[in-house]
PDB file of C-alpha atoms in Angstrom:
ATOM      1  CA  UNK O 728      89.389  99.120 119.854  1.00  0.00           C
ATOM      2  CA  UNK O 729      92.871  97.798 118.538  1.00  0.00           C
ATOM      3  CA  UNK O 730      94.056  97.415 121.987  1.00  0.00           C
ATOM      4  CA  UNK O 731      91.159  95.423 122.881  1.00  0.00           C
ATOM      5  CA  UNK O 732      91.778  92.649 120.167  1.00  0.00           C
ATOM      6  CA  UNK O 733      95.719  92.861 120.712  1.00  0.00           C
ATOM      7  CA  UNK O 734      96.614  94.228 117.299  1.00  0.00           C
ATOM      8  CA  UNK O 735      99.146  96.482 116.434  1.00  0.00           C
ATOM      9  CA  UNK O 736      98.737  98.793 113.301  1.00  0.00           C
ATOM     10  CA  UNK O 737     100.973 101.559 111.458  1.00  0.00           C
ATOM     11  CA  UNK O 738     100.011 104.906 111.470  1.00  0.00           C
ATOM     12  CA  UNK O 739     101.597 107.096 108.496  1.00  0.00           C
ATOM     13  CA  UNK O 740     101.167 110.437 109.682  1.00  0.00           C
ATOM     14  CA  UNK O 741     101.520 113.834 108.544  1.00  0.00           C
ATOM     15  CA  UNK O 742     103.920 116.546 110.212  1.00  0.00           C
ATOM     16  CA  UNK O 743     101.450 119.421 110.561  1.00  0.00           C
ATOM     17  CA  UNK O 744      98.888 116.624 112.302  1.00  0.00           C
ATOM     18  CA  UNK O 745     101.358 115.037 114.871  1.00  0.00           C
ATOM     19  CA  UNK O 746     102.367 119.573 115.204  1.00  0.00           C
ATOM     20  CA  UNK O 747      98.626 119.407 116.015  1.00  0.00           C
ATOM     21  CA  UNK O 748      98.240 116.831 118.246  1.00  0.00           C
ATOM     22  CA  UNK O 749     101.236 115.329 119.886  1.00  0.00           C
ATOM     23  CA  UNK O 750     100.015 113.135 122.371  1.00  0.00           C
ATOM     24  CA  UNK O 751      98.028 111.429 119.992  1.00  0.00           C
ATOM     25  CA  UNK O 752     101.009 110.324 118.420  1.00  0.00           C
ATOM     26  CA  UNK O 753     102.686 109.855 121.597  1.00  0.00           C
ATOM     27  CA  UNK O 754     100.177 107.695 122.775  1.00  0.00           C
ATOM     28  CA  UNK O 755      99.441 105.499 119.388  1.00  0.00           C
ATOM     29  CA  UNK O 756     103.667 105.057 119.573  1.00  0.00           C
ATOM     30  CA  UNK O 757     103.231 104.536 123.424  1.00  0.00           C
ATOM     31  CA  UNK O 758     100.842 101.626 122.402  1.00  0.00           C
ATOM     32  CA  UNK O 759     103.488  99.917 120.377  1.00  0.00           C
ATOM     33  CA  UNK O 760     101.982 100.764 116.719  1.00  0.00           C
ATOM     34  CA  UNK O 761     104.207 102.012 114.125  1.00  0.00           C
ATOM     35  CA  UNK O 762     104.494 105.619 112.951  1.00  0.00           C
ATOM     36  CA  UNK O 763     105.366 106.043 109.677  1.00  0.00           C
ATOM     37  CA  UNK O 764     106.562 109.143 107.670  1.00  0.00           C
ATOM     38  CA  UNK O 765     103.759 110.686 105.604  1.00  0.00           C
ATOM     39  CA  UNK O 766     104.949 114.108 104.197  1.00  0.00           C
ATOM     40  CA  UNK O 767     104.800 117.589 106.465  1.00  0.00           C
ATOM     41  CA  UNK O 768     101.886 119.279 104.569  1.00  0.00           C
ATOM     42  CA  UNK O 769     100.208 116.496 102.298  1.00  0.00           C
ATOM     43  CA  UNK O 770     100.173 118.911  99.536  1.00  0.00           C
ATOM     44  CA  UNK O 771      99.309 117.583  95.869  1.00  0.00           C
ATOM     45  CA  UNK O 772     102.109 120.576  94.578  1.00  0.00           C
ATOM     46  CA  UNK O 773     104.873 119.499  96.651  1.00  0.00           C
ATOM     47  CA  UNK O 774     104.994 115.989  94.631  1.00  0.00           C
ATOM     48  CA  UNK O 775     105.544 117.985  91.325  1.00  0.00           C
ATOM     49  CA  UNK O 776     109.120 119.659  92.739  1.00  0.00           C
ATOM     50  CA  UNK O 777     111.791 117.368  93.538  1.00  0.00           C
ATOM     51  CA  UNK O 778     113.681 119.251  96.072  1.00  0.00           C
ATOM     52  CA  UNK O 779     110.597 120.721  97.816  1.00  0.00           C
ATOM     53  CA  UNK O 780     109.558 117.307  98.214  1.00  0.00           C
ATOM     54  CA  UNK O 781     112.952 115.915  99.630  1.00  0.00           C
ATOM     55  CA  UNK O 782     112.493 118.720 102.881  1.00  0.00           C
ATOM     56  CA  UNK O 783     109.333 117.328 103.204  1.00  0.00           C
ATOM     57  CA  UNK O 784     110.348 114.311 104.253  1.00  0.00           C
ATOM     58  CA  UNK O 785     113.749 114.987 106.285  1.00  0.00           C
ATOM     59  CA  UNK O 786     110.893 117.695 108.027  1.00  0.00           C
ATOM     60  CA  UNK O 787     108.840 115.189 109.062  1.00  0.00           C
ATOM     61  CA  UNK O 788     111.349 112.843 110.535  1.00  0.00           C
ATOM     62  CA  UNK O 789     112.437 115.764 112.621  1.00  0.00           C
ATOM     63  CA  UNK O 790     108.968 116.068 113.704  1.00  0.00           C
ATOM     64  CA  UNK O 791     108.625 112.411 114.763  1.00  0.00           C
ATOM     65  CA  UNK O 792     111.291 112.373 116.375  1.00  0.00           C
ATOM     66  CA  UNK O 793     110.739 115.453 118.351  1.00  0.00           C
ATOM     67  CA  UNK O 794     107.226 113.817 119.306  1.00  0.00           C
ATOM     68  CA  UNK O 795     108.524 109.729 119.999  1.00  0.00           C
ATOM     69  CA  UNK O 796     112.361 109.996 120.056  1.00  0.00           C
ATOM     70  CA  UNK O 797     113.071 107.739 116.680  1.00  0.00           C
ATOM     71  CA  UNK O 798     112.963 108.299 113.080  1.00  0.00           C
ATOM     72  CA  UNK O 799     110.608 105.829 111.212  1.00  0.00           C
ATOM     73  CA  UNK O 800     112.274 103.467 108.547  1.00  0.00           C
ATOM     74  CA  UNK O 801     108.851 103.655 106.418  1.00  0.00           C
ATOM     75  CA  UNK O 802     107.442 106.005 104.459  1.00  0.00           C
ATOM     76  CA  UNK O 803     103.910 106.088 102.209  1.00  0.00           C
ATOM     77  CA  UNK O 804     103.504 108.479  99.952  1.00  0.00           C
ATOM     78  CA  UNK O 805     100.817 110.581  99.924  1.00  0.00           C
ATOM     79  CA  UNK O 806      98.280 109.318  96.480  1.00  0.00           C
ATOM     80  CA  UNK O 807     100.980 106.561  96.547  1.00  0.00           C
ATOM     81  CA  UNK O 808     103.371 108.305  93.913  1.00  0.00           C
ATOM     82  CA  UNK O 809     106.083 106.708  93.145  1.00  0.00           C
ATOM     83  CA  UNK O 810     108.362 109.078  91.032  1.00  0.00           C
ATOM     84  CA  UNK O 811     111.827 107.348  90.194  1.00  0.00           C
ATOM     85  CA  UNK O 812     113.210 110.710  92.007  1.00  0.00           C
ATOM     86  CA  UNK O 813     111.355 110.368  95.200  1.00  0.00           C
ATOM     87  CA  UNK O 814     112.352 106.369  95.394  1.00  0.00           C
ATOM     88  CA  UNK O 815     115.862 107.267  94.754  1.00  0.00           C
ATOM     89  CA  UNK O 816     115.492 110.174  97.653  1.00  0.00           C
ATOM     90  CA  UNK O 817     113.865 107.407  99.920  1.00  0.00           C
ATOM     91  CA  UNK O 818     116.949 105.318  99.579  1.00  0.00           C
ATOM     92  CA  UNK O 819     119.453 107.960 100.429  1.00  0.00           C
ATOM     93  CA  UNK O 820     117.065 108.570 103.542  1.00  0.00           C
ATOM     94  CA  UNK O 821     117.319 105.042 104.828  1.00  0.00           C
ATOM     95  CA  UNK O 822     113.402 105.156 103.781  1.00  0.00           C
ATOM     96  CA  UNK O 823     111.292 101.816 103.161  1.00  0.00           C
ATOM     97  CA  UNK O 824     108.570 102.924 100.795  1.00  0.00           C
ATOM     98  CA  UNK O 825     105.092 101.661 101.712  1.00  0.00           C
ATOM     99  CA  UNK O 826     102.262 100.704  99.270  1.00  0.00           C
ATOM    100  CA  UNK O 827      98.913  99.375  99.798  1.00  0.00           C
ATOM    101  CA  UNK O 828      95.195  99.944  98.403  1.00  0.00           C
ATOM    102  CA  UNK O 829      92.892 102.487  99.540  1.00  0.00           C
ATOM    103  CA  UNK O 830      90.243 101.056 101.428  1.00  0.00           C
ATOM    104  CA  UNK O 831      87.683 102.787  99.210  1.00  0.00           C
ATOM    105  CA  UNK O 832      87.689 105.292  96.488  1.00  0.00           C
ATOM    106  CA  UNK O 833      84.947 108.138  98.702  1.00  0.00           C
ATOM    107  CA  UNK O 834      86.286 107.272 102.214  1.00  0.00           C
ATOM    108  CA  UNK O 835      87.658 110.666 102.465  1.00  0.00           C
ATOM    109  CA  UNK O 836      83.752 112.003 101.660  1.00  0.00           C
ATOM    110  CA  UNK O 837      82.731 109.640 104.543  1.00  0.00           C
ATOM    111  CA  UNK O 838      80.073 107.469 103.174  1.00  0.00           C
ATOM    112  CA  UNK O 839      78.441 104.913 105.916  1.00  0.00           C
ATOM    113  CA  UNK O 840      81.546 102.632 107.495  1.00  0.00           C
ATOM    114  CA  UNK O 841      79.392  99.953 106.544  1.00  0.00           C
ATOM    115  CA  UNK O 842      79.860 100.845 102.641  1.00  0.00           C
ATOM    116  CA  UNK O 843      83.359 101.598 103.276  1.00  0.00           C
ATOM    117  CA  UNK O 844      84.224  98.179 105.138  1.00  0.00           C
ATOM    118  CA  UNK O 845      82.204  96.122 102.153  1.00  0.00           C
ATOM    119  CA  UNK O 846      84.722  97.856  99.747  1.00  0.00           C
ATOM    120  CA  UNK O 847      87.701  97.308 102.154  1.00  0.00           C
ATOM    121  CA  UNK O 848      87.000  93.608 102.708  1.00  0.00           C
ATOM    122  CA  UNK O 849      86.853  93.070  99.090  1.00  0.00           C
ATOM    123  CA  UNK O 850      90.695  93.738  98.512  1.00  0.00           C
ATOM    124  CA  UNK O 851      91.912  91.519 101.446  1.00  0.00           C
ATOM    125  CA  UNK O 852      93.989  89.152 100.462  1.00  0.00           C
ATOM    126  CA  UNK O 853      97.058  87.297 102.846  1.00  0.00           C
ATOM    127  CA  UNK O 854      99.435  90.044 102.791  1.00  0.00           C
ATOM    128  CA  UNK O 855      97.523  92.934 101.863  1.00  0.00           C
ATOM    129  CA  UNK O 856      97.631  96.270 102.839  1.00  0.00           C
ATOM    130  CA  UNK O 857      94.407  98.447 103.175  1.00  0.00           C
ATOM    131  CA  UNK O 858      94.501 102.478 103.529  1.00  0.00           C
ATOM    132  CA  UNK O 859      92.300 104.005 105.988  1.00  0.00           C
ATOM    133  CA  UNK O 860      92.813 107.700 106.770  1.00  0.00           C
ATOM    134  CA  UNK O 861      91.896 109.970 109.915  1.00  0.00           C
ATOM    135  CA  UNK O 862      91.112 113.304 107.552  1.00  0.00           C
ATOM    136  CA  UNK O 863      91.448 114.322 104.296  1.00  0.00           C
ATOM    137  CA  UNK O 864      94.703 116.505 103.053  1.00  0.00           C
ATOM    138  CA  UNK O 865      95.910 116.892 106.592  1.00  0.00           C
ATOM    139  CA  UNK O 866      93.478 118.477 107.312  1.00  0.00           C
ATOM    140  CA  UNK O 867      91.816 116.346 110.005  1.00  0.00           C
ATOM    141  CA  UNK O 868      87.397 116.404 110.330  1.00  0.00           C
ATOM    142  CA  UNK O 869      84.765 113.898 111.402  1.00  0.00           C
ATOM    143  CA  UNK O 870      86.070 110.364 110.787  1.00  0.00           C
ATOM    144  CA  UNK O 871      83.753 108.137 112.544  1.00  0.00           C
ATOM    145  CA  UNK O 872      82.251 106.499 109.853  1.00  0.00           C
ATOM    146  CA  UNK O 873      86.037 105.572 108.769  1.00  0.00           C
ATOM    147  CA  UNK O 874      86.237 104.678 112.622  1.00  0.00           C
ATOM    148  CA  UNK O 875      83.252 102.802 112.175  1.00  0.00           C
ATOM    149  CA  UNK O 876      84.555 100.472 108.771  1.00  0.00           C
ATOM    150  CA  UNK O 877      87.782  99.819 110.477  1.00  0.00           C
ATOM    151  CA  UNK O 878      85.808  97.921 113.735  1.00  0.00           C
ATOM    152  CA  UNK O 879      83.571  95.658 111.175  1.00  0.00           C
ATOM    153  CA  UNK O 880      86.751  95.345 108.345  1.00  0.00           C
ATOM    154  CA  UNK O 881      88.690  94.002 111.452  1.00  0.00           C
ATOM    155  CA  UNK O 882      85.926  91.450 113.337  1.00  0.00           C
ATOM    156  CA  UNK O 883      85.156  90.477 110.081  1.00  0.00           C
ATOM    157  CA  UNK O 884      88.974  89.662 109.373  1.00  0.00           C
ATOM    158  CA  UNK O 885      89.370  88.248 112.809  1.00  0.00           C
ATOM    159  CA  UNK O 886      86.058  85.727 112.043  1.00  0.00           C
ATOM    160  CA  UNK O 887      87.701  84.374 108.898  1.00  0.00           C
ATOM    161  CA  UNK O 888      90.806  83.737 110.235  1.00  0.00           C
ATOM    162  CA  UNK O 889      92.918  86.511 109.324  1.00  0.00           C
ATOM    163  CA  UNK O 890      95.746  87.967 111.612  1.00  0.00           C
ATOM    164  CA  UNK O 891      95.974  91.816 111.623  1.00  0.00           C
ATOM    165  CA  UNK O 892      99.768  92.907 111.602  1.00  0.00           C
ATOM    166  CA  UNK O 893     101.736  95.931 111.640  1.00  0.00           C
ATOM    167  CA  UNK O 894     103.526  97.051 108.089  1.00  0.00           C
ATOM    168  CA  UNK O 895     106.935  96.296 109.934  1.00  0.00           C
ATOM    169  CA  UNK O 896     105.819  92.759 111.331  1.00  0.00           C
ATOM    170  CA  UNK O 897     103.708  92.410 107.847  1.00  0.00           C
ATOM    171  CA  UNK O 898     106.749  92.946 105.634  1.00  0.00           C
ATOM    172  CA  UNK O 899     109.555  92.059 108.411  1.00  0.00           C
ATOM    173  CA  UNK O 900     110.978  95.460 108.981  1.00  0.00           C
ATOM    174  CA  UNK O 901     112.559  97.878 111.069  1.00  0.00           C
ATOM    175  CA  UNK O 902     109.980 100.317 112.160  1.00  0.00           C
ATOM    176  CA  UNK O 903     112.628 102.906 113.207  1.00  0.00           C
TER     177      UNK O 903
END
């Protein structure tokens, strides 16, 4: 779908998916979206210990790069902490913390893409960056009604004029 209306996204992924599922990742770099670094495990417990934390992220570059052949320059939190600790870590890892706003609070419960892209297209604004996600705790399941929101959010974008960017082309970053 993305392809097909020339856009380019960033995909934040987590280590044990891309483990998973390499030529997914392969391909969605091969396509010239971004990866991003999303944690190994996506573990709520691995945000409350500092050094535990810190492997998690040097882990997953390793793992990106294993799969693609770079390390990403962004990162997103998973729940979009943002310790003081795990900015200052980000910075010694040459790490661009990402933000943005969940496209809607249930996605991960899958309620009708319909419902999700109504809550999505009411926090676009120029600039903004809206959370999708392809499972729930890296876990993976059935995403096609998140599938589904991200084909209307999108033509419905398109329609009023809105360009659909990358978080490196958004923000005017390195990627890798």
């Amino acid at each position: 779908f993305l392809a097909g209306k020339q856009i380019k996204a960033t995909f934040f992924q987590v280590g044990t998916c891309i483990e998973r599922y390499p030529d997914t990742t392969k391909r969605l770099y091969d396509d010239g979206h971004d990866i991003g670094n999303h944690s190994v495990h996506h573990r709520f417990s691995d945000h409350l210990k500092h050094p535990g934390f810190v492997q998690e992220i040097a882990q997953n570059q390793e793992i990106i790069f294993r799969c693609i052949g770079r390390r990403p320059a962004l990162f997103r939190s998973p729940w979009l902490m943002r310790q003081p600790w795990l900015l200052r870590s980000l910075r010694k890892q040459s790490l661009q913390p990402v933000s943005g706003r969940f496209c809607h609070p249930l996605e991960v419960f899958q309620p009708s893409g319909e419902r999700i892209a109504r809550a999505a297209l009411k926090k676009v604004r120029p600039g903004s960056i809206i959370i999708f996600h392809d499972g729930f705790d890296g876990r993976g399941g059935d995403r096609s009604q998140t599938v589904n929101a991200v084909k209307i959010t999108v033509n419905s974008l398109l329609q009023q004029g809105y360009k659909c960017l990358s978080v490196s082309e958004l923000l005017n970053l390195p990627a890798y």
